Amino acid sequence: MLGRFTQVAALGALLALFAAGSARAQEGSTISLGVGTQKVLPVPGTTRIAVGDPNIIEVKIIGNSQVLLIGQSEGKTTLLIWKSSGQRVSYLVTVRKQDPNEVISEIKKLLGEIEGVSVRMVGDRIYLDGQAYTTGDAERIDQVVSLYPNVKSFVKVAPNAKKLVAQNLTAAFQKAGLRNVQVNVVGATIFLEGSVESQQDLQKAELITKAVGEKVENLLVVGIKRMILSEVQFVEIRRNSRDRYGIKYPTDITGTVTATANITQELFPASFGSGRGLLAINGGSEFSVGFQGNDGYGRLLAQPKLVCASGEKAEFLAGGEVPIPLITQNQFTVEYKQYGVILNLRPTADRNGNIQTEIEAEASELDTSVSVSFGGSSAVPGFRTRKVKTNVTVRHGETIVLSGVFSHDEQKAVSKLPGLGHIPIIGELFKSRAFDSTKRELVIFVTPRIVNPDSDKIRTIIEDVKSRYKQARSEVNFNIFD
């Protein structure tokens, strides 16, 4: 009795499982395909498929949410699809020789509203003809034709399609505020030229290009062509000290001696000559007693003001050039070395008022103490140079301090008589000392500003130059009070 009850319970459990499986199963609709045609089923969470007759349809899983059906031959079969949730879906697939009118209707639905393309049938074949006005339309046509083996495409890209794309891109850039971007068509390629203000604008231009769906060569540069005024000040302060202590004696003695002789004889009436002597001695250096100190001050100031476009280079020179001979075995050439206040700038501004500046500044002068002579030619002097090269970023109107170079040179010279000058204590009466000290301090200030021809700063500079010109003109004219 107990065994029979157990069999009944097991049978009930099997019926429950069958009922649960039937509840999870879902009957799908009937699918109609033509021979050689394809159809995509959206089935999210697809994990496994089964086909009753693989000779009628070919099934492929695309990702985990789509199933591709391809009609192979006429007939009917069943398609089972299992989902990740455990649910099973079944479809009845009918494959038959498709009506060309149905194929044309499907192609038109897939193409959508593509202008300039027509679908027509010649005999039992279907053709696409016309012109595609965008590259995106041409790619869509190729994809649709690839779904139907019996359909051919004679669609060509219209000659003015690139120009239409360029016009659309230009309108999109103008709407996005990128007014310095130009779209040009060269042959079959579209180019983006011009400039944008920042990297964010460059990314915006790339996103707009991708949205249009065209392949475009991007030649944009970052940095809009704004005008930048760079005010530079070279300030150098010098202090010289020359102190002299002690007694300086004449150390160089030079002289000349001349002599003549006259001899007269009384015995013979003849004159043999006469004699005279002269000795002259001169001192080559002066005697001096020095207890003195000399102090001197100097100040060099140069204030160049340069205006250039953003991203371009500006150069300034206030000084001169020294010819330097280059002598080889076969030729003789001359090069020129610049000296003075030399300035090279390359500022770049963005839309937020930040100015990035590449700066090369130099203050140099001739140094004859290290000159070099080439054979019989004149000596070529050396150069004393203070130079700075940097790259900084500041806000509009802020000042950059490039360098505060300080140099201090000290020299000492002792002049004394040989022998006497070496005697302790007493030797101080026969020697003199010279102390030379030179201090230099160079500071360079740079203040960049974003300007335009109508800005107040430019107008002030222009009016200042005009007033100086008028003043100088009045001073060089004739005046009775000169």
Coordinates of C-alpha atoms in Angstrom, one line a residue, residues 15-333:
L15 CA 3.0 16.0 -14.0
A16 CA 3.9 19.1 -12.0
L17 CA 7.2 19.4 -13.7
F18 CA 5.6 19.0 -17.1
A19 CA 3.0 21.6 -16.2
A20 CA 5.8 24.0 -15.1
G21 CA 7.7 23.4 -18.3
S22 CA 4.6 24.0 -20.4
A23 CA 4.0 27.2 -18.5
R24 CA 7.5 28.4 -19.3
A25 CA 7.1 27.6 -23.0
Q26 CA 5.7 30.3 -25.2
E27 CA 4.3 29.8 -28.6
G28 CA 5.7 32.2 -31.2
S29 CA 4.2 33.5 -34.5
T30 CA 4.6 32.1 -37.9
I31 CA 7.5 33.4 -39.9
S32 CA 7.5 33.5 -43.7
L33 CA 10.8 33.6 -45.6
G34 CA 11.7 33.4 -49.3
V35 CA 14.5 31.3 -50.6
G36 CA 17.8 33.3 -50.3
T37 CA 16.2 35.9 -48.0
Q38 CA 17.1 36.8 -44.4
K39 CA 15.3 37.9 -41.3
V40 CA 16.4 39.1 -37.9
L41 CA 14.4 38.2 -34.8
P42 CA 14.8 40.3 -31.7
V43 CA 15.0 37.8 -28.8
P44 CA 16.7 39.3 -25.7
G45 CA 18.7 36.8 -23.6
T46 CA 19.1 34.1 -26.2
T47 CA 21.1 31.2 -24.9
R48 CA 20.4 28.2 -27.2
I49 CA 18.5 27.4 -30.4
A50 CA 17.3 24.3 -32.2
V51 CA 16.0 23.9 -35.8
G52 CA 13.8 21.0 -36.9
D53 CA 15.2 20.9 -40.5
P54 CA 18.5 22.7 -41.0
N55 CA 18.1 22.2 -44.8
I56 CA 15.2 24.7 -44.9
I57 CA 16.7 27.5 -42.8
E58 CA 20.1 28.5 -41.5
V59 CA 20.1 30.1 -38.0
K60 CA 22.8 32.3 -36.4
I61 CA 22.9 34.0 -33.0
I62 CA 24.0 37.7 -33.2
G63 CA 25.2 38.7 -29.7
N64 CA 22.7 37.6 -27.1
S65 CA 19.6 39.5 -28.3
Q66 CA 19.2 38.8 -32.0
V67 CA 18.7 35.7 -34.1
L68 CA 19.4 35.7 -37.9
L69 CA 17.3 33.4 -40.2
I70 CA 18.3 32.6 -43.8
G71 CA 16.0 30.8 -46.1
Q72 CA 17.7 27.8 -47.8
S73 CA 15.0 25.8 -49.6
E74 CA 11.2 25.6 -49.7
G75 CA 9.4 23.9 -46.9
K76 CA 8.3 24.3 -43.2
T77 CA 10.2 23.7 -40.0
T78 CA 10.1 24.6 -36.3
L79 CA 12.5 26.9 -34.6
L80 CA 13.0 26.7 -30.8
I81 CA 14.8 29.4 -28.8
W82 CA 15.8 29.2 -25.1
K83 CA 16.3 32.4 -23.1
S84 CA 18.5 33.0 -20.0
S85 CA 15.3 33.2 -17.8
G86 CA 14.5 29.6 -18.7
Q87 CA 11.7 30.5 -21.0
R88 CA 11.4 28.7 -24.4
V89 CA 9.9 30.3 -27.5
S90 CA 8.9 28.3 -30.6
Y91 CA 8.3 29.6 -34.1
L92 CA 6.8 28.0 -37.3
V93 CA 9.0 29.0 -40.2
T94 CA 7.7 28.7 -43.8
V95 CA 10.2 29.1 -46.6
R96 CA 8.9 29.5 -50.2
K97 CA 9.9 31.1 -53.4
Q98 CA 9.4 34.7 -52.6
D99 CA 7.2 37.1 -54.7
P100 CA 9.4 39.8 -56.2
N101 CA 6.9 42.4 -55.2
E102 CA 7.3 41.4 -51.6
V103 CA 11.1 41.7 -52.0
I104 CA 10.7 45.2 -53.5
S105 CA 8.5 46.2 -50.6
E106 CA 11.0 44.9 -48.0
I107 CA 13.9 46.7 -49.7
K108 CA 12.0 50.0 -49.8
K109 CA 11.2 49.6 -46.1
L110 CA 14.9 48.9 -45.3
L111 CA 16.2 51.8 -47.4
G112 CA 13.8 54.2 -45.8
E113 CA 13.6 57.7 -47.3
I114 CA 16.8 57.8 -49.3
E115 CA 16.5 60.5 -51.9
G116 CA 17.6 59.7 -55.5
V117 CA 17.4 55.9 -55.3
S118 CA 14.7 53.8 -57.1
V119 CA 14.0 50.0 -56.9
R120 CA 12.8 48.3 -60.2
M121 CA 12.4 44.9 -61.6
V122 CA 13.7 43.6 -65.0
G123 CA 12.5 40.1 -65.8
D124 CA 12.9 38.1 -62.5
R125 CA 15.7 40.3 -61.2
I126 CA 15.5 43.3 -59.0
Y127 CA 17.9 46.3 -59.4
L128 CA 18.6 49.5 -57.4
D129 CA 19.4 52.5 -59.6
G130 CA 20.1 56.2 -59.1
Q131 CA 22.5 58.4 -57.1
A132 CA 23.4 58.5 -53.4
Y133 CA 23.9 62.1 -52.1
T134 CA 25.9 61.0 -49.0
T135 CA 28.4 58.4 -48.2
G136 CA 26.1 57.2 -45.4
D137 CA 23.3 56.5 -47.9
A138 CA 25.7 54.6 -50.1
E139 CA 26.9 52.4 -47.2
R140 CA 23.2 51.7 -46.2
I141 CA 22.4 50.7 -49.8
D142 CA 25.3 48.2 -49.9
Q143 CA 24.2 46.7 -46.6
V144 CA 20.6 46.2 -47.8
V145 CA 21.7 44.6 -51.1
S146 CA 24.0 42.2 -49.2
L147 CA 20.9 40.7 -47.5
Y148 CA 19.4 39.7 -50.9
P149 CA 21.6 37.7 -53.2
N150 CA 19.4 38.2 -56.2
V151 CA 19.3 42.0 -55.9
K152 CA 21.9 44.1 -57.7
S153 CA 22.8 47.7 -57.1
F154 CA 23.8 50.3 -59.8
V155 CA 23.7 53.2 -57.4
K156 CA 26.6 55.7 -57.6
V157 CA 27.6 58.5 -55.3
A158 CA 26.5 61.9 -56.7
P159 CA 29.4 64.2 -57.9
N160 CA 28.1 67.0 -55.6
A161 CA 27.5 64.8 -52.6
K162 CA 30.7 65.9 -50.9
K163 CA 29.8 69.5 -51.4
L164 CA 26.4 69.0 -49.8
V165 CA 28.1 67.3 -46.9
A166 CA 30.6 70.2 -46.6
Q167 CA 27.7 72.6 -46.5
N168 CA 25.9 70.6 -43.8
L169 CA 29.1 70.5 -41.7
T170 CA 29.7 74.2 -42.1
A171 CA 26.1 74.9 -40.9
A172 CA 26.6 72.5 -38.0
F173 CA 29.9 74.2 -37.0
Q174 CA 28.4 77.6 -37.1
K175 CA 25.5 76.5 -35.0
A176 CA 27.9 75.1 -32.4
G177 CA 29.9 78.3 -32.2
L178 CA 33.0 77.1 -34.1
R179 CA 33.1 80.0 -36.5
N180 CA 36.8 79.6 -37.4
V181 CA 36.4 76.1 -38.9
Q182 CA 36.3 75.9 -42.7
V183 CA 35.2 72.8 -44.6
N184 CA 36.8 72.2 -48.0
V185 CA 36.4 69.5 -50.6
V186 CA 39.5 68.4 -52.5
G187 CA 38.7 65.6 -55.0
A188 CA 36.8 63.0 -53.1
T189 CA 38.1 64.0 -49.6
I190 CA 36.6 66.5 -47.1
F191 CA 39.1 68.5 -45.1
L192 CA 38.5 70.5 -41.9
E193 CA 40.8 73.6 -41.8
G194 CA 41.2 76.6 -39.5
S195 CA 41.5 76.8 -35.7
V196 CA 39.6 76.3 -32.5
E197 CA 40.1 77.9 -29.2
S198 CA 40.7 74.9 -27.0
Q199 CA 41.0 71.1 -26.8
Q200 CA 37.3 71.0 -25.8
D201 CA 36.3 72.7 -29.0
L202 CA 38.5 70.3 -31.0
Q203 CA 36.6 67.3 -29.4
K204 CA 33.3 69.1 -30.2
A205 CA 34.3 69.4 -33.9
E206 CA 35.2 65.7 -34.0
L207 CA 31.8 64.6 -32.5
I208 CA 29.9 66.8 -35.0
T209 CA 31.9 65.1 -37.9
K210 CA 31.1 61.6 -36.6
A211 CA 27.4 62.5 -36.3
V212 CA 27.3 63.4 -40.0
G213 CA 28.7 60.0 -40.8
E214 CA 31.4 61.1 -43.2
K215 CA 35.1 60.3 -43.4
V216 CA 36.8 63.7 -42.9
E217 CA 40.5 64.6 -42.6
N218 CA 40.9 66.9 -39.5
L219 CA 43.5 69.6 -40.0
L220 CA 42.3 71.9 -37.2
V221 CA 44.8 73.6 -34.9
V222 CA 44.2 74.7 -31.4
G223 CA 44.5 78.4 -30.8
I224 CA 42.3 81.0 -32.4
K225 CA 44.0 83.8 -34.3
R226 CA 43.6 86.5 -31.7
M227 CA 45.9 89.4 -31.4
I228 CA 48.2 89.4 -28.4
L229 CA 50.1 92.5 -27.1
S230 CA 53.3 91.5 -25.2
E231 CA 54.8 94.3 -23.1
V232 CA 58.4 93.5 -22.1
Q233 CA 60.7 95.3 -19.8
F234 CA 64.5 94.7 -19.5
V235 CA 65.8 96.3 -16.4
E236 CA 69.5 96.1 -15.6
I237 CA 71.1 97.9 -12.6
R238 CA 74.9 98.2 -12.5
R239 CA 77.2 99.4 -9.7
N240 CA 81.0 99.9 -10.2
S241 CA 83.5 100.5 -7.5
R242 CA 87.2 101.4 -8.2
D243 CA 89.4 102.0 -5.1
R244 CA 93.1 102.9 -5.3
Y245 CA 95.5 102.8 -2.2
G246 CA 99.2 103.3 -2.0
I247 CA 102.1 105.1 -3.7
K248 CA 103.0 104.4 -7.3
Y249 CA 106.6 105.2 -8.5
P250 CA 107.9 105.6 -12.0
T251 CA 109.0 102.1 -13.1
D252 CA 109.9 102.7 -16.7
I253 CA 113.0 104.8 -17.7
T254 CA 113.7 105.5 -21.3
G255 CA 116.5 107.7 -22.9
T256 CA 118.2 108.7 -26.1
V257 CA 121.9 109.5 -26.7
T258 CA 123.4 111.4 -29.8
A259 CA 127.0 112.4 -30.4
T260 CA 129.0 114.2 -33.2
A261 CA 132.8 114.9 -33.4
N262 CA 134.7 117.9 -35.1
I263 CA 138.6 117.7 -35.4
T264 CA 140.7 120.7 -36.5
Q265 CA 144.5 120.6 -37.2
E266 CA 146.6 123.8 -37.2
L267 CA 149.5 122.3 -39.0
F268 CA 147.5 121.4 -42.1
P269 CA 145.0 123.8 -43.4
A270 CA 142.2 121.3 -43.4
S271 CA 139.1 120.7 -41.2
F272 CA 138.6 117.1 -40.1
G273 CA 135.4 117.7 -38.1
S274 CA 134.0 118.8 -34.7
G275 CA 132.4 116.9 -31.8
R276 CA 129.2 117.4 -29.6
G277 CA 127.3 115.1 -27.2
L278 CA 123.7 115.0 -25.9
L279 CA 122.1 112.6 -23.4
A280 CA 118.3 112.7 -22.6
I281 CA 116.6 110.4 -20.0
N282 CA 112.8 110.3 -19.6
G283 CA 110.5 108.5 -17.0
G284 CA 107.9 106.2 -18.5
S285 CA 105.4 106.4 -15.6
E286 CA 104.2 109.1 -13.3
F287 CA 104.6 109.3 -9.6
S288 CA 101.3 109.2 -7.8
V289 CA 100.0 108.9 -4.3
G290 CA 96.5 107.4 -4.2
F291 CA 94.0 107.0 -1.4
Q292 CA 90.7 107.3 -3.3
G293 CA 87.4 105.4 -3.9
N294 CA 85.2 105.8 -6.9
D295 CA 81.6 104.6 -7.1
G296 CA 79.4 104.6 -10.2
Y297 CA 75.9 103.5 -11.0
G298 CA 74.3 102.6 -14.3
R299 CA 70.7 101.7 -15.4
L300 CA 69.7 100.0 -18.7
L301 CA 66.0 99.9 -19.6
A302 CA 64.4 98.6 -22.7
Q303 CA 60.6 98.4 -23.2
P304 CA 59.7 96.6 -26.4
K305 CA 56.0 96.1 -27.2
L306 CA 55.1 93.4 -29.6
V307 CA 51.8 92.6 -31.2
C308 CA 51.3 89.3 -33.0
A309 CA 48.6 86.8 -33.8
S310 CA 47.9 83.9 -31.4
G311 CA 50.3 81.0 -32.1
E312 CA 52.6 83.2 -34.3
K313 CA 56.2 84.2 -33.5
A314 CA 57.3 87.8 -32.8
E315 CA 61.0 88.9 -32.8
F316 CA 62.7 92.0 -31.4
L317 CA 66.3 93.3 -31.5
A318 CA 67.7 96.5 -30.1
G319 CA 71.4 96.4 -30.6
G320 CA 73.6 95.5 -33.5
E321 CA 75.5 92.8 -35.4
V322 CA 79.3 92.0 -35.2
P323 CA 81.0 90.6 -38.3
I324 CA 82.8 87.4 -37.6
P325 CA 85.2 86.1 -40.2
L326 CA 85.2 82.4 -41.0
I327 CA 88.4 81.4 -42.6
T328 CA 89.0 78.0 -44.2
Q329 CA 91.6 76.6 -46.5
N330 CA 89.6 77.4 -49.6
Q331 CA 87.4 80.3 -48.8
F332 CA 86.8 83.3 -46.6
T333 CA 83.3 84.2 -45.4

